[in-house]
JSON list of C-alpha atoms in Angstrom, two decimals:
[
{"chain": "A", "resi": 1, "resn": "MET", "atom": "CA", "xyz": [-64.63, -2.00, -46.71]},
{"chain": "A", "resi": 2, "resn": "GLU", "atom": "CA", "xyz": [-66.96, -2.71, -43.79]},
{"chain": "A", "resi": 3, "resn": "LYS", "atom": "CA", "xyz": [-70.44, -1.67, -43.39]},
{"chain": "A", "resi": 4, "resn": "SER", "atom": "CA", "xyz": [-72.50, -0.68, -40.37]},
{"chain": "A", "resi": 5, "resn": "SER", "atom": "CA", "xyz": [-75.30, -3.40, -40.35]},
{"chain": "A", "resi": 6, "resn": "GLY", "atom": "CA", "xyz": [-72.58, -6.42, -40.07]},
{"chain": "A", "resi": 7, "resn": "ILE", "atom": "CA", "xyz": [-72.21, -7.42, -43.65]},
{"chain": "A", "resi": 8, "resn": "LYS", "atom": "CA", "xyz": [-68.92, -6.49, -46.01]},
{"chain": "A", "resi": 9, "resn": "GLU", "atom": "CA", "xyz": [-68.97, -5.62, -49.52]},
{"chain": "A", "resi": 10, "resn": "ASP", "atom": "CA", "xyz": [-68.65, -8.98, -50.89]},
{"chain": "A", "resi": 11, "resn": "GLY", "atom": "CA", "xyz": [-71.67, -9.97, -48.85]},
{"chain": "A", "resi": 12, "resn": "SER", "atom": "CA", "xyz": [-69.54, -12.43, -46.40]},
{"chain": "A", "resi": 13, "resn": "PRO", "atom": "CA", "xyz": [-71.12, -11.89, -43.01]},
{"chain": "A", "resi": 14, "resn": "MET", "atom": "CA", "xyz": [-68.52, -9.92, -40.85]},
{"chain": "A", "resi": 15, "resn": "ILE", "atom": "CA", "xyz": [-66.93, -11.11, -37.28]},
{"chain": "A", "resi": 16, "resn": "ALA", "atom": "CA", "xyz": [-68.31, -9.51, -34.25]},
{"chain": "A", "resi": 17, "resn": "ALA", "atom": "CA", "xyz": [-64.99, -10.30, -32.39]},
{"chain": "A", "resi": 18, "resn": "ARG", "atom": "CA", "xyz": [-63.05, -7.98, -34.75]},
{"chain": "A", "resi": 19, "resn": "GLU", "atom": "CA", "xyz": [-65.25, -5.30, -34.22]},
{"chain": "A", "resi": 20, "resn": "ARG", "atom": "CA", "xyz": [-62.88, -3.38, -31.76]},
{"chain": "A", "resi": 21, "resn": "GLY", "atom": "CA", "xyz": [-63.81, -0.02, -29.20]},
{"chain": "A", "resi": 22, "resn": "PRO", "atom": "CA", "xyz": [-62.56, 3.21, -29.58]},
{"chain": "A", "resi": 23, "resn": "GLY", "atom": "CA", "xyz": [-58.83, 3.97, -27.47]},
{"chain": "A", "resi": 24, "resn": "PRO", "atom": "CA", "xyz": [-59.24, 6.14, -24.64]},
{"chain": "A", "resi": 25, "resn": "GLY", "atom": "CA", "xyz": [-57.44, 8.73, -26.72]},
{"chain": "A", "resi": 26, "resn": "ARG", "atom": "CA", "xyz": [-60.59, 8.45, -28.80]},
{"chain": "A", "resi": 27, "resn": "TYR", "atom": "CA", "xyz": [-62.47, 10.40, -25.71]},
{"chain": "A", "resi": 28, "resn": "GLY", "atom": "CA", "xyz": [-61.42, 14.14, -25.07]},
{"chain": "A", "resi": 29, "resn": "LEU", "atom": "CA", "xyz": [-62.73, 14.81, -21.36]},
{"chain": "A", "resi": 30, "resn": "PRO", "atom": "CA", "xyz": [-62.69, 18.09, -19.87]},
{"chain": "A", "resi": 31, "resn": "SER", "atom": "CA", "xyz": [-59.38, 19.47, -18.20]},
{"chain": "A", "resi": 32, "resn": "THR", "atom": "CA", "xyz": [-59.22, 19.72, -14.54]},
{"chain": "A", "resi": 33, "resn": "CYS", "atom": "CA", "xyz": [-56.54, 22.24, -14.75]},
{"chain": "A", "resi": 34, "resn": "GLY", "atom": "CA", "xyz": [-58.00, 26.43, -14.45]},
{"chain": "A", "resi": 35, "resn": "ALA", "atom": "CA", "xyz": [-61.00, 28.03, -13.98]},
{"chain": "A", "resi": 36, "resn": "VAL", "atom": "CA", "xyz": [-61.91, 27.78, -17.78]},
{"chain": "A", "resi": 37, "resn": "GLN", "atom": "CA", "xyz": [-63.80, 24.75, -18.55]},
{"chain": "A", "resi": 38, "resn": "HIS", "atom": "CA", "xyz": [-63.74, 22.84, -15.77]},
{"chain": "A", "resi": 39, "resn": "ASP", "atom": "CA", "xyz": [-64.72, 19.58, -15.05]},
{"chain": "A", "resi": 40, "resn": "PHE", "atom": "CA", "xyz": [-67.76, 20.19, -13.20]},
{"chain": "A", "resi": 41, "resn": "THR", "atom": "CA", "xyz": [-67.85, 16.97, -11.59]},
{"chain": "A", "resi": 42, "resn": "LYS", "atom": "CA", "xyz": [-64.24, 17.89, -9.68]},
{"chain": "A", "resi": 43, "resn": "HIS", "atom": "CA", "xyz": [-63.69, 20.06, -7.06]},
{"chain": "A", "resi": 44, "resn": "MET", "atom": "CA", "xyz": [-62.27, 23.44, -8.25]},
{"chain": "A", "resi": 45, "resn": "LYS", "atom": "CA", "xyz": [-59.73, 25.02, -6.28]},
{"chain": "A", "resi": 46, "resn": "PRO", "atom": "CA", "xyz": [-59.67, 28.37, -5.67]},
{"chain": "A", "resi": 47, "resn": "SER", "atom": "CA", "xyz": [-58.12, 30.60, -8.56]},
{"chain": "A", "resi": 48, "resn": "TYR", "atom": "CA", "xyz": [-55.90, 34.29, -7.37]},
{"chain": "A", "resi": 49, "resn": "SER", "atom": "CA", "xyz": [-54.83, 36.36, -10.56]},
{"chain": "A", "resi": 50, "resn": "PHE", "atom": "CA", "xyz": [-51.78, 38.69, -10.56]},
{"chain": "A", "resi": 51, "resn": "GLY", "atom": "CA", "xyz": [-53.06, 42.09, -11.39]},
{"chain": "A", "resi": 52, "resn": "ASN", "atom": "CA", "xyz": [-50.75, 44.96, -12.60]},
{"chain": "A", "resi": 53, "resn": "ARG", "atom": "CA", "xyz": [-48.42, 47.21, -10.55]},
{"chain": "A", "resi": 54, "resn": "LEU", "atom": "CA", "xyz": [-50.82, 50.42, -9.25]},
{"chain": "A", "resi": 55, "resn": "GLU", "atom": "CA", "xyz": [-48.46, 53.79, -10.36]},
{"chain": "A", "resi": 56, "resn": "ASN", "atom": "CA", "xyz": [-47.94, 56.13, -7.73]},
{"chain": "A", "resi": 57, "resn": "SER", "atom": "CA", "xyz": [-49.84, 58.74, -8.11]},
{"chain": "A", "resi": 58, "resn": "MET", "atom": "CA", "xyz": [-52.43, 56.92, -6.72]},
{"chain": "A", "resi": 59, "resn": "PHE", "atom": "CA", "xyz": [-50.57, 56.83, -2.91]},
{"chain": "A", "resi": 60, "resn": "GLY", "atom": "CA", "xyz": [-48.80, 60.31, -4.02]},
{"chain": "A", "resi": 61, "resn": "LYS", "atom": "CA", "xyz": [-45.23, 60.64, -5.46]},
{"chain": "A", "resi": 62, "resn": "ASP", "atom": "CA", "xyz": [-42.66, 59.63, -4.29]},
{"chain": "A", "resi": 63, "resn": "ILE", "atom": "CA", "xyz": [-39.63, 62.64, -4.68]},
{"chain": "A", "resi": 64, "resn": "SER", "atom": "CA", "xyz": [-36.95, 61.20, -2.41]},
{"chain": "A", "resi": 65, "resn": "PRO", "atom": "CA", "xyz": [-33.35, 60.82, -4.05]},
{"chain": "A", "resi": 66, "resn": "GLY", "atom": "CA", "xyz": [-32.59, 56.79, -4.60]},
{"chain": "A", "resi": 67, "resn": "PRO", "atom": "CA", "xyz": [-29.16, 55.40, -3.31]},
{"chain": "A", "resi": 68, "resn": "ALA", "atom": "CA", "xyz": [-27.66, 56.45, -6.82]},
{"chain": "A", "resi": 69, "resn": "HIS", "atom": "CA", "xyz": [-28.09, 60.22, -5.96]},
{"chain": "A", "resi": 70, "resn": "PHE", "atom": "CA", "xyz": [-24.27, 61.93, -6.22]},
{"chain": "A", "resi": 71, "resn": "ILE", "atom": "CA", "xyz": [-24.07, 64.75, -3.42]},
{"chain": "A", "resi": 72, "resn": "ASN", "atom": "CA", "xyz": [-21.17, 67.02, -4.63]},
{"chain": "A", "resi": 73, "resn": "PRO", "atom": "CA", "xyz": [-18.52, 67.56, -2.04]},
{"chain": "A", "resi": 74, "resn": "ALA", "atom": "CA", "xyz": [-17.76, 71.02, -2.50]},
{"chain": "A", "resi": 75, "resn": "ILE", "atom": "CA", "xyz": [-20.75, 72.23, -1.63]},
{"chain": "A", "resi": 76, "resn": "THR", "atom": "CA", "xyz": [-21.55, 72.41, 2.22]},
{"chain": "A", "resi": 77, "resn": "ARG", "atom": "CA", "xyz": [-25.04, 73.36, 3.69]},
{"chain": "A", "resi": 78, "resn": "GLY", "atom": "CA", "xyz": [-23.34, 77.11, 3.53]},
{"chain": "A", "resi": 79, "resn": "GLY", "atom": "CA", "xyz": [-22.21, 77.41, 0.41]},
{"chain": "A", "resi": 80, "resn": "LYS", "atom": "CA", "xyz": [-19.34, 76.41, -2.06]},
{"chain": "A", "resi": 81, "resn": "ASP", "atom": "CA", "xyz": [-16.10, 75.41, -0.73]},
{"chain": "A", "resi": 82, "resn": "GLY", "atom": "CA", "xyz": [-13.62, 77.85, -0.90]},
{"chain": "A", "resi": 83, "resn": "THR", "atom": "CA", "xyz": [-10.33, 75.78, -0.96]},
{"chain": "A", "resi": 84, "resn": "PRO", "atom": "CA", "xyz": [-8.35, 76.18, -3.77]},
{"chain": "A", "resi": 85, "resn": "ALA", "atom": "CA", "xyz": [-7.86, 73.75, -6.97]},
{"chain": "A", "resi": 86, "resn": "TYR", "atom": "CA", "xyz": [-5.56, 72.99, -9.28]},
{"chain": "A", "resi": 87, "resn": "SER", "atom": "CA", "xyz": [-5.68, 71.35, -12.14]},
{"chain": "A", "resi": 88, "resn": "ILE", "atom": "CA", "xyz": [-2.67, 69.75, -14.74]},
{"chain": "A", "resi": 89, "resn": "LEU", "atom": "CA", "xyz": [-2.65, 71.10, -17.94]},
{"chain": "A", "resi": 90, "resn": "GLY", "atom": "CA", "xyz": [-0.97, 70.64, -21.12]},
{"chain": "A", "resi": 91, "resn": "ARG", "atom": "CA", "xyz": [2.15, 72.01, -21.98]},
{"chain": "A", "resi": 92, "resn": "GLN", "atom": "CA", "xyz": [1.13, 75.11, -24.44]},
{"chain": "A", "resi": 93, "resn": "LYS", "atom": "CA", "xyz": [2.67, 75.77, -28.19]},
{"chain": "A", "resi": 94, "resn": "ASP", "atom": "CA", "xyz": [5.96, 78.29, -28.44]},
{"chain": "A", "resi": 95, "resn": "PRO", "atom": "CA", "xyz": [4.72, 81.86, -29.43]},
{"chain": "A", "resi": 96, "resn": "ASN", "atom": "CA", "xyz": [7.66, 82.49, -31.65]},
{"chain": "A", "resi": 97, "resn": "THR", "atom": "CA", "xyz": [7.24, 81.94, -34.94]},
{"chain": "A", "resi": 98, "resn": "PHE", "atom": "CA", "xyz": [11.01, 81.90, -36.03]},
{"chain": "A", "resi": 99, "resn": "ILE", "atom": "CA", "xyz": [12.56, 78.22, -34.84]},
{"chain": "A", "resi": 100, "resn": "THR", "atom": "CA", "xyz": [16.20, 77.93, -35.13]},
{"chain": "A", "resi": 101, "resn": "PRO", "atom": "CA", "xyz": [17.49, 75.35, -36.80]},
{"chain": "A", "resi": 102, "resn": "SER", "atom": "CA", "xyz": [19.79, 72.58, -34.77]},
{"chain": "A", "resi": 103, "resn": "PRO", "atom": "CA", "xyz": [23.16, 71.78, -36.18]},
{"chain": "A", "resi": 104, "resn": "TYR", "atom": "CA", "xyz": [21.27, 68.18, -37.28]},
{"chain": "A", "resi": 105, "resn": "ALA", "atom": "CA", "xyz": [19.36, 69.83, -39.78]},
{"chain": "A", "resi": 106, "resn": "TYR", "atom": "CA", "xyz": [22.16, 70.80, -41.90]},
{"chain": "A", "resi": 107, "resn": "SER", "atom": "CA", "xyz": [23.63, 67.69, -43.92]},
{"chain": "A", "resi": 108, "resn": "PRO", "atom": "CA", "xyz": [27.76, 68.88, -45.32]},
{"chain": "A", "resi": 109, "resn": "GLU", "atom": "CA", "xyz": [28.11, 65.38, -46.97]},
{"chain": "A", "resi": 110, "resn": "LYS", "atom": "CA", "xyz": [25.39, 66.37, -49.52]},
{"chain": "A", "resi": 111, "resn": "VAL", "atom": "CA", "xyz": [26.88, 69.52, -50.85]},
{"chain": "A", "resi": 112, "resn": "HIS", "atom": "CA", "xyz": [29.70, 69.25, -53.23]},
{"chain": "A", "resi": 113, "resn": "PRO", "atom": "CA", "xyz": [32.80, 70.89, -52.73]},
{"chain": "A", "resi": 114, "resn": "GLN", "atom": "CA", "xyz": [33.28, 74.35, -54.60]},
{"chain": "A", "resi": 115, "resn": "GLY", "atom": "CA", "xyz": [35.71, 74.88, -57.59]},
{"chain": "A", "resi": 116, "resn": "GLU", "atom": "CA", "xyz": [35.44, 71.15, -58.19]},
{"chain": "A", "resi": 117, "resn": "ARG", "atom": "CA", "xyz": [34.03, 69.31, -61.52]},
{"chain": "A", "resi": 118, "resn": "HIS", "atom": "CA", "xyz": [31.55, 66.67, -60.90]},
{"chain": "A", "resi": 119, "resn": "ALA", "atom": "CA", "xyz": [29.76, 64.45, -63.40]},
{"chain": "A", "resi": 120, "resn": "PRO", "atom": "CA", "xyz": [26.18, 65.72, -64.84]},
{"chain": "A", "resi": 121, "resn": "ALA", "atom": "CA", "xyz": [22.97, 64.50, -62.63]},
{"chain": "A", "resi": 122, "resn": "TYR", "atom": "CA", "xyz": [20.04, 63.73, -64.09]},
{"chain": "A", "resi": 123, "resn": "SER", "atom": "CA", "xyz": [16.72, 62.80, -62.72]},
{"chain": "A", "resi": 124, "resn": "MET", "atom": "CA", "xyz": [14.20, 60.54, -64.30]},
{"chain": "A", "resi": 125, "resn": "ARG", "atom": "CA", "xyz": [10.03, 61.99, -64.25]},
{"chain": "A", "resi": 126, "resn": "ALA", "atom": "CA", "xyz": [7.62, 59.64, -64.43]},
{"chain": "A", "resi": 127, "resn": "ARG", "atom": "CA", "xyz": [6.25, 58.62, -67.93]},
{"chain": "A", "resi": 128, "resn": "THR", "atom": "CA", "xyz": [3.75, 61.60, -70.00]},
{"chain": "A", "resi": 129, "resn": "ARG", "atom": "CA", "xyz": [0.22, 60.64, -70.15]},
{"chain": "A", "resi": 130, "resn": "PHE", "atom": "CA", "xyz": [-0.58, 59.04, -73.26]},
{"chain": "A", "resi": 131, "resn": "ARG", "atom": "CA", "xyz": [-3.44, 60.42, -75.32]},
{"chain": "A", "resi": 132, "resn": "LYS", "atom": "CA", "xyz": [-5.96, 59.24, -77.33]},
{"chain": "A", "resi": 133, "resn": "ARG", "atom": "CA", "xyz": [-5.07, 61.07, -80.44]},
{"chain": "A", "resi": 134, "resn": "ASP", "atom": "CA", "xyz": [-1.76, 60.66, -80.31]},
{"chain": "A", "resi": 135, "resn": "GLN", "atom": "CA", "xyz": [-1.03, 57.87, -83.42]},
{"chain": "A", "resi": 136, "resn": "SER", "atom": "CA", "xyz": [2.19, 56.41, -82.77]},
{"chain": "A", "resi": 137, "resn": "PRO", "atom": "CA", "xyz": [3.32, 53.93, -84.45]},
{"chain": "A", "resi": 138, "resn": "ALA", "atom": "CA", "xyz": [4.69, 50.98, -83.72]},
{"chain": "A", "resi": 139, "resn": "SER", "atom": "CA", "xyz": [8.03, 49.25, -83.63]},
{"chain": "A", "resi": 140, "resn": "ASN", "atom": "CA", "xyz": [7.02, 46.64, -86.06]},
{"chain": "A", "resi": 141, "resn": "SER", "atom": "CA", "xyz": [5.93, 49.33, -88.41]},
{"chain": "A", "resi": 142, "resn": "TYR", "atom": "CA", "xyz": [9.08, 49.92, -90.17]},
{"chain": "A", "resi": 143, "resn": "THR", "atom": "CA", "xyz": [10.41, 47.95, -92.18]},
{"chain": "A", "resi": 144, "resn": "LEU", "atom": "CA", "xyz": [13.88, 48.14, -93.63]},
{"chain": "A", "resi": 145, "resn": "PRO", "atom": "CA", "xyz": [15.34, 46.78, -96.78]},
{"chain": "A", "resi": 146, "resn": "ASN", "atom": "CA", "xyz": [16.36, 43.21, -97.68]},
{"chain": "A", "resi": 147, "resn": "LEU", "atom": "CA", "xyz": [20.13, 43.33, -97.45]},
{"chain": "A", "resi": 148, "resn": "ILE", "atom": "CA", "xyz": [20.68, 39.81, -99.02]},
{"chain": "A", "resi": 149, "resn": "GLY", "atom": "CA", "xyz": [20.98, 39.56, -102.83]},
{"chain": "A", "resi": 150, "resn": "PRO", "atom": "CA", "xyz": [22.22, 41.95, -106.03]},
{"chain": "A", "resi": 151, "resn": "LYS", "atom": "CA", "xyz": [19.34, 44.33, -105.92]},
{"chain": "A", "resi": 152, "resn": "VAL", "atom": "CA", "xyz": [20.06, 46.62, -103.01]},
{"chain": "A", "resi": 153, "resn": "PRO", "atom": "CA", "xyz": [21.23, 49.98, -104.40]},
{"chain": "A", "resi": 154, "resn": "ASN", "atom": "CA", "xyz": [23.06, 51.50, -102.39]},
{"chain": "A", "resi": 155, "resn": "LYS", "atom": "CA", "xyz": [25.26, 48.22, -100.58]},
{"chain": "A", "resi": 156, "resn": "LYS", "atom": "CA", "xyz": [27.59, 45.95, -102.31]},
{"chain": "A", "resi": 157, "resn": "SER", "atom": "CA", "xyz": [26.86, 42.34, -103.08]},
{"chain": "A", "resi": 158, "resn": "CYS", "atom": "CA", "xyz": [29.75, 40.06, -103.35]},
{"chain": "A", "resi": 159, "resn": "ALA", "atom": "CA", "xyz": [29.00, 37.14, -106.64]},
{"chain": "A", "resi": 160, "resn": "SER", "atom": "CA", "xyz": [25.62, 35.00, -106.35]},
{"chain": "A", "resi": 161, "resn": "PHE", "atom": "CA", "xyz": [25.93, 31.58, -108.48]},
{"chain": "A", "resi": 162, "resn": "ALA", "atom": "CA", "xyz": [22.81, 29.45, -108.86]},
{"chain": "A", "resi": 163, "resn": "MET", "atom": "CA", "xyz": [22.55, 25.32, -107.94]},
{"chain": "A", "resi": 164, "resn": "THR", "atom": "CA", "xyz": [20.18, 24.23, -111.28]},
{"chain": "A", "resi": 165, "resn": "SER", "atom": "CA", "xyz": [18.84, 20.18, -111.10]},
{"chain": "A", "resi": 166, "resn": "ARG", "atom": "CA", "xyz": [21.12, 17.79, -113.41]},
{"chain": "A", "resi": 167, "resn": "PRO", "atom": "CA", "xyz": [20.08, 17.44, -117.00]},
{"chain": "A", "resi": 168, "resn": "LYS", "atom": "CA", "xyz": [18.91, 14.47, -118.87]},
{"chain": "A", "resi": 169, "resn": "VAL", "atom": "CA", "xyz": [20.21, 15.25, -121.95]},
{"chain": "A", "resi": 170, "resn": "GLY", "atom": "CA", "xyz": [23.93, 15.70, -122.99]},
{"chain": "A", "resi": 171, "resn": "GLY", "atom": "CA", "xyz": [25.33, 14.23, -119.30]},
{"chain": "A", "resi": 172, "resn": "TYR", "atom": "CA", "xyz": [27.56, 11.16, -118.73]},
{"chain": "A", "resi": 173, "resn": "LEU", "atom": "CA", "xyz": [24.09, 9.57, -117.11]},
{"chain": "A", "resi": 174, "resn": "GLU", "atom": "CA", "xyz": [22.00, 9.94, -120.57]},
{"chain": "A", "resi": 175, "resn": "ASP", "atom": "CA", "xyz": [20.85, 6.45, -121.53]},
{"chain": "A", "resi": 176, "resn": "MET", "atom": "CA", "xyz": [21.18, 6.71, -125.51]},
{"chain": "A", "resi": 177, "resn": "SER", "atom": "CA", "xyz": [20.24, 2.78, -125.69]},
{"chain": "A", "resi": 178, "resn": "LYS", "atom": "CA", "xyz": [17.60, 2.55, -123.77]},
{"chain": "A", "resi": 179, "resn": "THR", "atom": "CA", "xyz": [18.84, -0.64, -122.59]},
{"chain": "A", "resi": 180, "resn": "PRO", "atom": "CA", "xyz": [16.39, -2.42, -119.24]},
{"chain": "A", "resi": 181, "resn": "GLY", "atom": "CA", "xyz": [18.24, -2.68, -115.69]},
{"chain": "A", "resi": 182, "resn": "PRO", "atom": "CA", "xyz": [18.71, -6.05, -114.12]},
{"chain": "A", "resi": 183, "resn": "GLY", "atom": "CA", "xyz": [15.45, -4.63, -111.93]},
{"chain": "A", "resi": 184, "resn": "SER", "atom": "CA", "xyz": [13.65, -5.08, -114.74]},
{"chain": "A", "resi": 185, "resn": "HIS", "atom": "CA", "xyz": [13.19, -8.62, -114.89]},
{"chain": "A", "resi": 186, "resn": "ASN", "atom": "CA", "xyz": [11.25, -11.38, -113.05]},
{"chain": "A", "resi": 187, "resn": "ALA", "atom": "CA", "xyz": [13.11, -13.97, -111.07]},
{"chain": "A", "resi": 188, "resn": "VAL", "atom": "CA", "xyz": [11.88, -17.59, -112.00]},
{"chain": "A", "resi": 189, "resn": "HIS", "atom": "CA", "xyz": [11.13, -19.20, -109.22]},
{"chain": "A", "resi": 190, "resn": "PRO", "atom": "CA", "xyz": [12.98, -22.17, -107.34]},
{"chain": "A", "resi": 191, "resn": "ASP", "atom": "CA", "xyz": [10.65, -24.93, -108.22]},
{"chain": "A", "resi": 192, "resn": "ILE", "atom": "CA", "xyz": [10.72, -24.67, -111.91]},
{"chain": "A", "resi": 193, "resn": "THR", "atom": "CA", "xyz": [13.91, -25.31, -112.28]},
{"chain": "A", "resi": 194, "resn": "LYS", "atom": "CA", "xyz": [14.55, -27.42, -109.13]},
{"chain": "A", "resi": 195, "resn": "GLN", "atom": "CA", "xyz": [12.94, -30.21, -107.18]},
{"chain": "A", "resi": 196, "resn": "LYS", "atom": "CA", "xyz": [10.27, -28.84, -105.64]},
{"chain": "A", "resi": 197, "resn": "LYS", "atom": "CA", "xyz": [9.87, -29.68, -101.83]},
{"chain": "A", "resi": 198, "resn": "PRO", "atom": "CA", "xyz": [6.77, -30.47, -100.92]},
{"chain": "A", "resi": 199, "resn": "LEU", "atom": "CA", "xyz": [4.28, -28.40, -99.40]},
{"chain": "A", "resi": 200, "resn": "TYR", "atom": "CA", "xyz": [1.80, -28.24, -95.65]},
{"chain": "A", "resi": 201, "resn": "SER", "atom": "CA", "xyz": [-0.96, -26.57, -94.84]},
{"chain": "A", "resi": 202, "resn": "MET", "atom": "CA", "xyz": [-2.09, -25.82, -90.69]},
{"chain": "A", "resi": 203, "resn": "LEU", "atom": "CA", "xyz": [-5.36, -26.68, -90.34]},
{"chain": "A", "resi": 204, "resn": "GLY", "atom": "CA", "xyz": [-7.20, -25.30, -87.20]},
{"chain": "A", "resi": 205, "resn": "ARG", "atom": "CA", "xyz": [-7.03, -27.78, -83.59]},
{"chain": "A", "resi": 206, "resn": "ASN", "atom": "CA", "xyz": [-9.95, -30.41, -83.88]},
{"chain": "A", "resi": 207, "resn": "VAL", "atom": "CA", "xyz": [-12.40, -31.64, -81.23]},
{"chain": "A", "resi": 208, "resn": "MET", "atom": "CA", "xyz": [-11.84, -34.30, -79.10]},
{"chain": "A", "resi": 209, "resn": "PRO", "atom": "CA", "xyz": [-15.14, -36.22, -79.37]},
{"chain": "A", "resi": 210, "resn": "GLY", "atom": "CA", "xyz": [-16.59, -36.71, -76.23]},
{"chain": "A", "resi": 211, "resn": "ASP", "atom": "CA", "xyz": [-19.52, -36.80, -73.42]},
{"chain": "A", "resi": 212, "resn": "GLY", "atom": "CA", "xyz": [-21.64, -33.70, -73.48]},
{"chain": "A", "resi": 213, "resn": "THR", "atom": "CA", "xyz": [-24.08, -34.85, -71.07]},
{"chain": "A", "resi": 214, "resn": "ARG", "atom": "CA", "xyz": [-23.63, -32.73, -67.51]},
{"chain": "A", "resi": 215, "resn": "LYS", "atom": "CA", "xyz": [-22.12, -34.87, -64.58]},
{"chain": "A", "resi": 216, "resn": "PRO", "atom": "CA", "xyz": [-23.04, -34.01, -60.76]},
{"chain": "A", "resi": 217, "resn": "GLY", "atom": "CA", "xyz": [-19.92, -32.81, -59.46]},
{"chain": "A", "resi": 218, "resn": "PRO", "atom": "CA", "xyz": [-18.75, -33.40, -55.12]},
{"chain": "A", "resi": 219, "resn": "GLY", "atom": "CA", "xyz": [-20.97, -30.64, -53.93]},
{"chain": "A", "resi": 220, "resn": "ALA", "atom": "CA", "xyz": [-23.95, -32.06, -55.18]},
{"chain": "A", "resi": 221, "resn": "HIS", "atom": "CA", "xyz": [-24.14, -35.34, -52.79]},
{"chain": "A", "resi": 222, "resn": "SER", "atom": "CA", "xyz": [-25.80, -35.00, -49.73]},
{"chain": "A", "resi": 223, "resn": "PRO", "atom": "CA", "xyz": [-24.55, -37.71, -47.47]},
{"chain": "A", "resi": 224, "resn": "GLU", "atom": "CA", "xyz": [-25.17, -36.39, -43.97]},
{"chain": "A", "resi": 225, "resn": "LYS", "atom": "CA", "xyz": [-29.68, -36.54, -45.77]},
{"chain": "A", "resi": 226, "resn": "VAL", "atom": "CA", "xyz": [-28.92, -40.26, -45.79]},
{"chain": "A", "resi": 227, "resn": "VAL", "atom": "CA", "xyz": [-31.09, -42.49, -43.37]},
{"chain": "A", "resi": 228, "resn": "VAL", "atom": "CA", "xyz": [-31.20, -46.06, -45.55]},
{"chain": "A", "resi": 229, "resn": "ASN", "atom": "CA", "xyz": [-28.24, -47.40, -43.13]},
{"chain": "A", "resi": 230, "resn": "LYS", "atom": "CA", "xyz": [-28.10, -45.34, -39.74]},
{"chain": "A", "resi": 231, "resn": "LYS", "atom": "CA", "xyz": [-30.80, -44.20, -37.19]},
{"chain": "A", "resi": 232, "resn": "LYS", "atom": "CA", "xyz": [-33.09, -40.92, -37.62]},
{"chain": "A", "resi": 233, "resn": "TYR", "atom": "CA", "xyz": [-33.47, -38.64, -34.88]},
{"chain": "A", "resi": 234, "resn": "PRO", "atom": "CA", "xyz": [-37.94, -37.58, -34.97]},
{"chain": "A", "resi": 235, "resn": "SER", "atom": "CA", "xyz": [-38.26, -34.57, -36.44]},
{"chain": "A", "resi": 236, "resn": "PHE", "atom": "CA", "xyz": [-41.27, -31.93, -35.78]},
{"chain": "A", "resi": 237, "resn": "SER", "atom": "CA", "xyz": [-42.74, -29.83, -38.86]},
{"chain": "A", "resi": 238, "resn": "LEU", "atom": "CA", "xyz": [-44.85, -26.36, -37.39]},
{"chain": "A", "resi": 239, "resn": "GLY", "atom": "CA", "xyz": [-48.44, -25.82, -38.03]},
{"chain": "A", "resi": 240, "resn": "ILE", "atom": "CA", "xyz": [-50.55, -23.53, -39.52]},
{"chain": "A", "resi": 241, "resn": "ARG", "atom": "CA", "xyz": [-51.70, -20.49, -38.05]},
{"chain": "A", "resi": 242, "resn": "HIS", "atom": "CA", "xyz": [-55.40, -20.66, -36.70]},
{"chain": "A", "resi": 243, "resn": "SER", "atom": "CA", "xyz": [-57.92, -17.98, -36.69]},
{"chain": "A", "resi": 244, "resn": "GLU", "atom": "CA", "xyz": [-57.90, -16.08, -33.23]},
{"chain": "A", "resi": 245, "resn": "PHE", "atom": "CA", "xyz": [-61.84, -16.33, -33.59]},
{"chain": "A", "resi": 246, "resn": "VAL", "atom": "CA", "xyz": [-62.02, -19.86, -33.64]},
{"chain": "A", "resi": 247, "resn": "CYS", "atom": "CA", "xyz": [-64.53, -21.34, -30.35]},
{"chain": "A", "resi": 248, "resn": "PRO", "atom": "CA", "xyz": [-62.87, -23.95, -28.11]},
{"chain": "A", "resi": 249, "resn": "LEU", "atom": "CA", "xyz": [-64.48, -27.32, -27.70]},
{"chain": "A", "resi": 250, "resn": "ILE", "atom": "CA", "xyz": [-65.70, -27.45, -24.07]},
{"chain": "A", "resi": 251, "resn": "ILE", "atom": "CA", "xyz": [-67.36, -31.13, -23.71]},
{"chain": "A", "resi": 252, "resn": "ASP", "atom": "CA", "xyz": [-68.80, -32.67, -20.36]},
{"chain": "A", "resi": 253, "resn": "VAL", "atom": "CA", "xyz": [-66.71, -35.15, -18.93]},
{"chain": "A", "resi": 254, "resn": "THR", "atom": "CA", "xyz": [-69.43, -37.57, -17.08]},
{"chain": "A", "resi": 255, "resn": "ASP", "atom": "CA", "xyz": [-67.78, -39.49, -13.97]}
]
């Protein structure tokens, strides 16, 4: 932050060329429009105001009818017109209370012939209302007696037999001598009784010896940058940006 005395906070002098004046938007000039706070240095034109619409009571009430005033054509200067006029009304209701049925009101095909027998007819009514105090048991609340086995008191049962396991004592498979079977003996290895063959083991893959240093590939070389054996075109570099406050060097030229 810079101070108004021309010295920065770090003690270095402030460059006067960096001081910039305020722009046009910094000045608040008075307006030249309207009559309120008009610029007194400019010529102001006359201004007029729009007033309110005056009431009709100031000049007398106008009671004449407007264009929408409706004049009844039946009223003349001599009174109401006496020409008879008729209107169309709706049909009145029949005052007779008894209405004779038409032939279409009868349905003879729905009447069963007298003296002939016919099947009974039943009607299905709606389901009765269930009350909360009605404790009706469900279908799975009833249990029927079991019909399998000889313990049904009111049913006849056939002969029933039971299957037991095979006895180990007294049977034809009973081993009286306790002789071991063929599976009780271990098999002799063939290398004990016969000539033993050579044995081989498999090891892991060995790594081939080689040079572990990194070698540059074809893309690491740039032959186009070599200028030892061919002509080189001129090359230019961009300088640094100079300060805008540097004073140019002016020298008097003598003839």
